[in-house]
């Protein structure tokens, strides 16, 4: 997935936001290989899960959103 989609914690944790029923759901993920623009997800996401491609400040778990193609 895009590196910009991953939110990293000071403790080394990583999570992404998934769109589920017009709401954001924060998911903890385990990272694998990293490239310049992408990162491999080893666990925490299923193939096809719709993610927020670029994490921004202000996003919160449970926040109502509308998907954009």
PDB file of C-alpha atoms in Angstrom:
ATOM      1  CA  UNK A   1       0.000   0.000   0.000  1.00  0.00           C
ATOM      2  CA  UNK A   2       1.164   3.640  -0.243  1.00  0.00           C
ATOM      3  CA  UNK A   3       3.564   4.630   2.567  1.00  0.00           C
ATOM      4  CA  UNK A   4       1.424   7.746   3.057  1.00  0.00           C
ATOM      5  CA  UNK A   5      -1.471   5.512   4.162  1.00  0.00           C
ATOM      6  CA  UNK A   6       0.442   4.243   7.215  1.00  0.00           C
ATOM      7  CA  UNK A   7       0.328   6.138  10.483  1.00  0.00           C
ATOM      8  CA  UNK A   8       3.291   5.337  12.712  1.00  0.00           C
ATOM      9  CA  UNK A   9       3.364   5.683  16.474  1.00  0.00           C
ATOM     10  CA  UNK A  10       6.327   6.833  18.550  1.00  0.00           C
ATOM     11  CA  UNK A  11       6.470   3.314  19.987  1.00  0.00           C
ATOM     12  CA  UNK A  12       7.005   1.765  16.540  1.00  0.00           C
ATOM     13  CA  UNK A  13       3.377   0.743  16.069  1.00  0.00           C
ATOM     14  CA  UNK A  14       1.698   1.161  12.693  1.00  0.00           C
ATOM     15  CA  UNK A  15      -1.920   1.523  11.689  1.00  0.00           C
ATOM     16  CA  UNK A  16      -4.101   2.461   8.728  1.00  0.00           C
ATOM     17  CA  UNK A  17      -7.623   3.761   8.344  1.00  0.00           C
ATOM     18  CA  UNK A  18     -10.118   1.503   6.574  1.00  0.00           C
ATOM     19  CA  UNK A  19     -13.478   2.723   5.238  1.00  0.00           C
ATOM     20  CA  UNK A  20     -16.283   0.608   6.667  1.00  0.00           C
ATOM     21  CA  UNK A  21     -19.958   1.597   6.268  1.00  0.00           C
ATOM     22  CA  UNK A  22     -19.108   5.299   5.667  1.00  0.00           C
ATOM     23  CA  UNK A  23     -16.951   5.465   8.818  1.00  0.00           C
ATOM     24  CA  UNK A  24     -13.237   5.244   9.444  1.00  0.00           C
ATOM     25  CA  UNK A  25     -11.945   2.238  11.314  1.00  0.00           C
ATOM     26  CA  UNK A  26      -8.353   2.357  12.549  1.00  0.00           C
ATOM     27  CA  UNK A  27      -6.569  -0.979  12.183  1.00  0.00           C
ATOM     28  CA  UNK A  28      -3.226  -1.992  13.634  1.00  0.00           C
ATOM     29  CA  UNK A  29      -1.021  -3.532  10.973  1.00  0.00           C
ATOM     30  CA  UNK A  30       2.253  -5.435  10.862  1.00  0.00           C
ATOM     31  CA  UNK A  31       4.643  -4.051   8.275  1.00  0.00           C
ATOM     32  CA  UNK A  32       6.886  -6.037   5.967  1.00  0.00           C
ATOM     33  CA  UNK A  33       9.187  -4.810   3.222  1.00  0.00           C
ATOM     34  CA  UNK A  34       9.315  -1.108   2.548  1.00  0.00           C
ATOM     35  CA  UNK A  35      10.138   0.629  -0.712  1.00  0.00           C
ATOM     36  CA  UNK A  36      10.378   4.315  -1.528  1.00  0.00           C
ATOM     37  CA  UNK A  37       6.635   4.807  -2.036  1.00  0.00           C
ATOM     38  CA  UNK A  38       5.033   1.594  -0.780  1.00  0.00           C
ATOM     39  CA  UNK A  39       4.997  -0.711   2.214  1.00  0.00           C
ATOM     40  CA  UNK A  40       4.023  -4.374   2.479  1.00  0.00           C
ATOM     41  CA  UNK A  41       1.327  -5.273   5.025  1.00  0.00           C
ATOM     42  CA  UNK A  42       1.871  -8.691   6.604  1.00  0.00           C
ATOM     43  CA  UNK A  43      -1.239  -8.670   8.793  1.00  0.00           C
ATOM     44  CA  UNK A  44      -4.125  -6.450   9.830  1.00  0.00           C
ATOM     45  CA  UNK A  45      -5.703  -5.897   6.409  1.00  0.00           C
ATOM     46  CA  UNK A  46      -7.531  -8.144   3.988  1.00  0.00           C
ATOM     47  CA  UNK A  47      -7.076  -7.948   0.224  1.00  0.00           C
ATOM     48  CA  UNK A  48      -9.469  -5.353  -1.152  1.00  0.00           C
ATOM     49  CA  UNK A  49     -10.039  -3.456   2.119  1.00  0.00           C
ATOM     50  CA  UNK A  50     -10.685   0.172   1.136  1.00  0.00           C
ATOM     51  CA  UNK A  51      -8.065   2.324   2.869  1.00  0.00           C
ATOM     52  CA  UNK A  52      -7.388   6.029   3.246  1.00  0.00           C
ATOM     53  CA  UNK A  53      -4.508   6.428   0.799  1.00  0.00           C
ATOM     54  CA  UNK A  54      -2.984   9.443   2.547  1.00  0.00           C
ATOM     55  CA  UNK A  55      -3.294   9.800   6.318  1.00  0.00           C
ATOM     56  CA  UNK A  56      -3.851  13.344   7.543  1.00  0.00           C
ATOM     57  CA  UNK A  57      -3.997  14.966  10.938  1.00  0.00           C
ATOM     58  CA  UNK A  58      -7.494  15.065  12.336  1.00  0.00           C
ATOM     59  CA  UNK A  59      -8.597  11.613  11.175  1.00  0.00           C
ATOM     60  CA  UNK A  60     -10.200   9.655  13.994  1.00  0.00           C
ATOM     61  CA  UNK A  61     -11.520   6.167  14.539  1.00  0.00           C
ATOM     62  CA  UNK A  62     -15.295   6.173  13.941  1.00  0.00           C
ATOM     63  CA  UNK A  63     -15.299   9.466  11.996  1.00  0.00           C
ATOM     64  CA  UNK A  64     -18.016   9.704   9.332  1.00  0.00           C
ATOM     65  CA  UNK A  65     -16.568  10.064   5.807  1.00  0.00           C
ATOM     66  CA  UNK A  66     -17.515   9.793   2.181  1.00  0.00           C
ATOM     67  CA  UNK A  67     -15.377   7.738  -0.216  1.00  0.00           C
ATOM     68  CA  UNK A  68     -13.813   9.336  -3.272  1.00  0.00           C
ATOM     69  CA  UNK A  69     -12.551   7.334  -6.223  1.00  0.00           C
TER      70      UNK A  69
END
